[in-house]
Amino acid sequence: MNPKSSLIFILIFCLTGIWEPVFGQKFILLQRGSNQKSRLKYEIGEEFIYKTKGTDYFVYERIKDITPEAIVLTENLLLPSDIAEVFILHKDPRNSTIGNLGYLGMGGGLVFLLGSTINSLYQNGDLSDVSNSWAWPVGLFATGFAISKLKYKRFRHEGKNKIQLVILYGD
């Protein structure tokens, strides 16, 4: 690449605004107590589903900007102290682990039932042994289903739970 094309590339890169995220980082941090493993981070452009104090419904919006005092959303300006709950079902990475454990239990129950059915057909030629061992696969499947429903759905802004607006290398 010659120097002239390199200069043009750098000018286009700077003028298009692609360079801005390198200089600063703004995000919302949801944290439960002092546990740093359960932190959730929302950045500009992400969906933010929240419930304000005094309302019974969740509002779905995108984050446009974050200032030191407030969150600028597509339709509203929101103070962190006004937030009652944040819907985190799709954001929390622990939910994928819980879901996988649930699928493991349900799959184990189905494989157990299939194995005992095939074994009974092979050994006896009928399904007489399946009627004696149906409780184990059903129990495994039900336990897996129950575990899959135990996902983290809401972050309540109360007690030790805190919402912080973080601006690094800000304007």
mmCIF file of C-alpha atoms in Angstrom:
data_model
loop_
_atom_site.group_PDB
_atom_site.id
_atom_site.type_symbol
_atom_site.label_atom_id
_atom_site.label_comp_id
_atom_site.label_asym_id
_atom_site.label_seq_id
_atom_site.Cartn_x
_atom_site.Cartn_y
_atom_site.Cartn_z
ATOM 1 C CA MET A 1 0.000 0.000 0.000
ATOM 2 C CA ASN A 2 1.454 3.362 -0.957
ATOM 3 C CA PRO A 3 1.525 6.351 1.444
ATOM 4 C CA LYS A 4 -1.177 8.242 -0.450
ATOM 5 C CA SER A 5 -3.742 5.429 -0.156
ATOM 6 C CA SER A 6 -2.802 4.919 3.502
ATOM 7 C CA LEU A 7 -3.508 8.583 4.249
ATOM 8 C CA ILE A 8 -6.861 8.403 2.458
ATOM 9 C CA PHE A 9 -7.757 5.245 4.395
ATOM 10 C CA ILE A 10 -6.909 6.882 7.749
ATOM 11 C CA LEU A 11 -8.924 10.014 6.887
ATOM 12 C CA ILE A 12 -11.971 7.975 5.872
ATOM 13 C CA PHE A 13 -11.604 5.848 9.007
ATOM 14 C CA CYS A 14 -11.494 8.932 11.273
ATOM 15 C CA LEU A 15 -14.309 10.814 9.523
ATOM 16 C CA THR A 16 -16.809 7.950 9.545
ATOM 17 C CA GLY A 17 -16.889 7.767 13.342
ATOM 18 C CA ILE A 18 -15.548 4.244 13.564
ATOM 19 C CA TRP A 19 -12.666 5.510 15.673
ATOM 20 C CA GLU A 20 -14.896 6.840 18.516
ATOM 21 C CA PRO A 21 -15.317 3.558 20.486
ATOM 22 C CA VAL A 22 -11.534 3.368 20.817
ATOM 23 C CA PHE A 23 -11.435 6.584 22.836
ATOM 24 C CA GLY A 24 -14.303 6.010 25.251
ATOM 25 C CA GLN A 25 -16.492 3.358 26.709
ATOM 26 C CA LYS A 26 -19.897 3.892 28.292
ATOM 27 C CA PHE A 27 -21.979 1.161 29.862
ATOM 28 C CA ILE A 28 -24.568 0.333 32.513
ATOM 29 C CA LEU A 29 -23.399 -2.088 35.173
ATOM 30 C CA LEU A 30 -25.888 -4.218 37.131
ATOM 31 C CA GLN A 31 -24.314 -5.906 40.138
ATOM 32 C CA ARG A 32 -25.663 -8.103 42.926
ATOM 33 C CA GLY A 33 -23.837 -7.165 46.132
ATOM 34 C CA SER A 34 -20.070 -7.401 45.929
ATOM 35 C CA ASN A 35 -20.057 -10.496 43.688
ATOM 36 C CA GLN A 36 -18.199 -9.550 40.506
ATOM 37 C CA LYS A 37 -19.083 -12.803 38.719
ATOM 38 C CA SER A 38 -22.749 -11.874 38.456
ATOM 39 C CA ARG A 39 -22.173 -8.451 36.880
ATOM 40 C CA LEU A 40 -24.196 -7.640 33.795
ATOM 41 C CA LYS A 41 -23.049 -4.993 31.336
ATOM 42 C CA TYR A 42 -25.305 -3.068 28.933
ATOM 43 C CA GLU A 43 -23.580 -0.970 26.273
ATOM 44 C CA ILE A 44 -24.826 1.692 23.881
ATOM 45 C CA GLY A 45 -26.987 0.173 21.147
ATOM 46 C CA GLU A 46 -28.193 -2.802 23.201
ATOM 47 C CA GLU A 47 -31.812 -3.482 24.083
ATOM 48 C CA PHE A 48 -32.795 -2.510 27.627
ATOM 49 C CA ILE A 49 -36.005 -3.926 29.096
ATOM 50 C CA TYR A 50 -36.924 -2.239 32.368
ATOM 51 C CA LYS A 51 -39.750 -1.426 34.756
ATOM 52 C CA THR A 52 -39.868 1.942 36.533
ATOM 53 C CA LYS A 53 -41.099 2.532 40.055
ATOM 54 C CA GLY A 54 -44.862 2.880 40.120
ATOM 55 C CA THR A 55 -45.529 0.894 36.920
ATOM 56 C CA ASP A 56 -46.590 -2.731 36.482
ATOM 57 C CA TYR A 57 -45.244 -3.292 32.977
ATOM 58 C CA PHE A 58 -41.862 -3.581 31.304
ATOM 59 C CA VAL A 59 -40.675 -1.103 28.668
ATOM 60 C CA TYR A 60 -38.479 -2.237 25.756
ATOM 61 C CA GLU A 61 -36.034 0.366 24.404
ATOM 62 C CA ARG A 62 -32.541 0.708 22.963
ATOM 63 C CA ILE A 63 -29.762 2.588 24.727
ATOM 64 C CA LYS A 64 -28.748 5.661 22.705
ATOM 65 C CA ASP A 65 -26.299 7.291 25.141
ATOM 66 C CA ILE A 66 -25.166 7.154 28.746
ATOM 67 C CA THR A 67 -24.377 10.303 30.709
ATOM 68 C CA PRO A 68 -23.023 10.452 34.271
ATOM 69 C CA GLU A 69 -26.532 11.181 35.579
ATOM 70 C CA ALA A 70 -28.965 9.421 33.237
ATOM 71 C CA ILE A 71 -29.542 6.825 30.537
ATOM 72 C CA VAL A 72 -30.685 8.213 27.180
ATOM 73 C CA LEU A 73 -33.027 5.705 25.533
ATOM 74 C CA THR A 74 -34.864 5.795 22.196
ATOM 75 C CA GLU A 75 -37.988 7.342 23.735
ATOM 76 C CA ASN A 76 -37.121 8.262 27.339
ATOM 77 C CA LEU A 77 -34.502 9.746 29.612
ATOM 78 C CA LEU A 78 -34.096 7.443 32.607
ATOM 79 C CA LEU A 79 -32.424 7.986 35.963
ATOM 80 C CA PRO A 80 -30.934 4.880 37.619
ATOM 81 C CA SER A 81 -32.864 5.654 40.809
ATOM 82 C CA ASP A 82 -36.164 5.380 38.868
ATOM 83 C CA ILE A 83 -35.496 1.801 37.751
ATOM 84 C CA ALA A 84 -37.378 -0.836 39.761
ATOM 85 C CA GLU A 85 -36.462 -3.962 37.734
ATOM 86 C CA VAL A 86 -34.511 -4.957 34.646
ATOM 87 C CA PHE A 87 -35.522 -8.010 32.580
ATOM 88 C CA ILE A 88 -32.321 -10.073 32.190
ATOM 89 C CA LEU A 89 -33.547 -13.449 30.873
ATOM 90 C CA HIS A 90 -31.649 -13.175 27.572
ATOM 91 C CA LYS A 91 -28.697 -11.183 28.941
ATOM 92 C CA ASP A 92 -27.485 -13.270 31.905
ATOM 93 C CA PRO A 93 -24.862 -15.841 30.788
ATOM 94 C CA ARG A 94 -25.733 -18.117 33.703
ATOM 95 C CA ASN A 95 -29.088 -18.839 32.038
ATOM 96 C CA SER A 96 -27.433 -20.773 29.220
ATOM 97 C CA THR A 97 -25.754 -23.045 31.778
ATOM 98 C CA ILE A 98 -29.050 -23.625 33.591
ATOM 99 C CA GLY A 99 -30.782 -24.325 30.276
ATOM 100 C CA ASN A 100 -28.087 -26.812 29.283
ATOM 101 C CA LEU A 101 -28.427 -28.638 32.621
ATOM 102 C CA GLY A 102 -32.168 -28.854 32.041
ATOM 103 C CA TYR A 103 -31.695 -30.272 28.548
ATOM 104 C CA LEU A 104 -29.174 -32.752 29.947
ATOM 105 C CA GLY A 105 -31.736 -34.064 32.460
ATOM 106 C CA MET A 106 -34.522 -34.253 29.886
ATOM 107 C CA GLY A 107 -32.258 -35.958 27.362
ATOM 108 C CA GLY A 108 -31.038 -38.398 30.017
ATOM 109 C CA GLY A 109 -34.621 -39.349 30.824
ATOM 110 C CA LEU A 110 -35.460 -39.957 27.176
ATOM 111 C CA VAL A 111 -32.295 -42.001 26.589
ATOM 112 C CA PHE A 112 -32.986 -44.039 29.745
ATOM 113 C CA LEU A 113 -36.547 -44.760 28.564
ATOM 114 C CA LEU A 114 -35.339 -45.664 25.064
ATOM 115 C CA GLY A 115 -32.590 -47.903 26.462
ATOM 116 C CA SER A 116 -34.906 -49.747 28.835
ATOM 117 C CA THR A 117 -37.468 -50.202 26.038
ATOM 118 C CA ILE A 118 -34.877 -51.633 23.637
ATOM 119 C CA ASN A 119 -33.429 -53.830 26.397
ATOM 120 C CA SER A 120 -36.871 -55.163 27.324
ATOM 121 C CA LEU A 121 -37.695 -55.928 23.687
ATOM 122 C CA TYR A 122 -34.340 -57.639 23.158
ATOM 123 C CA GLN A 123 -34.350 -59.675 26.395
ATOM 124 C CA ASN A 124 -38.035 -60.627 26.721
ATOM 125 C CA GLY A 125 -39.578 -59.844 23.357
ATOM 126 C CA ASP A 126 -42.201 -57.599 24.977
ATOM 127 C CA LEU A 127 -42.433 -54.387 27.056
ATOM 128 C CA SER A 128 -42.855 -56.039 30.469
ATOM 129 C CA ASP A 129 -39.659 -54.553 31.978
ATOM 130 C CA VAL A 130 -40.522 -50.999 30.873
ATOM 131 C CA SER A 131 -43.564 -50.934 33.153
ATOM 132 C CA ASN A 132 -41.293 -51.634 36.135
ATOM 133 C CA SER A 133 -38.734 -48.910 35.408
ATOM 134 C CA TRP A 134 -40.786 -46.029 33.956
ATOM 135 C CA ALA A 135 -40.434 -43.899 37.111
ATOM 136 C CA TRP A 136 -36.685 -43.264 36.647
ATOM 137 C CA PRO A 137 -36.870 -41.776 33.136
ATOM 138 C CA VAL A 138 -39.975 -39.767 33.986
ATOM 139 C CA GLY A 139 -38.239 -38.459 37.125
ATOM 140 C CA LEU A 140 -35.130 -37.493 35.133
ATOM 141 C CA PHE A 141 -37.206 -35.739 32.483
ATOM 142 C CA ALA A 142 -39.326 -33.874 35.078
ATOM 143 C CA THR A 143 -36.225 -32.801 37.012
ATOM 144 C CA GLY A 144 -34.598 -31.524 33.813
ATOM 145 C CA PHE A 145 -37.752 -29.630 32.911
ATOM 146 C CA ALA A 146 -37.949 -28.076 36.401
ATOM 147 C CA ILE A 147 -34.273 -27.032 36.265
ATOM 148 C CA SER A 148 -34.779 -25.414 32.851
ATOM 149 C CA LYS A 149 -37.457 -23.148 34.356
ATOM 150 C CA LEU A 150 -35.177 -21.863 37.155
ATOM 151 C CA LYS A 151 -33.534 -19.145 35.032
ATOM 152 C CA TYR A 152 -32.659 -15.658 36.239
ATOM 153 C CA LYS A 153 -35.381 -13.412 34.823
ATOM 154 C CA ARG A 154 -35.313 -10.134 36.736
ATOM 155 C CA PHE A 155 -32.778 -7.895 38.387
ATOM 156 C CA ARG A 156 -34.535 -5.983 41.172
ATOM 157 C CA HIS A 157 -32.992 -2.641 42.096
ATOM 158 C CA GLU A 158 -33.260 -3.008 45.877
ATOM 159 C CA GLY A 159 -31.071 -3.928 48.830
ATOM 160 C CA LYS A 160 -27.511 -4.796 47.797
ATOM 161 C CA ASN A 161 -28.350 -4.815 44.086
ATOM 162 C CA LYS A 162 -27.004 -1.703 42.423
ATOM 163 C CA ILE A 163 -27.108 -0.020 39.037
ATOM 164 C CA GLN A 164 -24.068 2.030 38.038
ATOM 165 C CA LEU A 165 -23.451 4.234 35.022
ATOM 166 C CA VAL A 166 -19.800 3.830 34.029
ATOM 167 C CA ILE A 167 -18.013 6.172 31.647
ATOM 168 C CA LEU A 168 -14.379 5.427 30.902
ATOM 169 C CA TYR A 169 -12.298 8.035 29.046
ATOM 170 C CA GLY A 170 -15.413 10.125 28.600
ATOM 171 C CA ASP A 171 -16.044 13.256 26.556
#
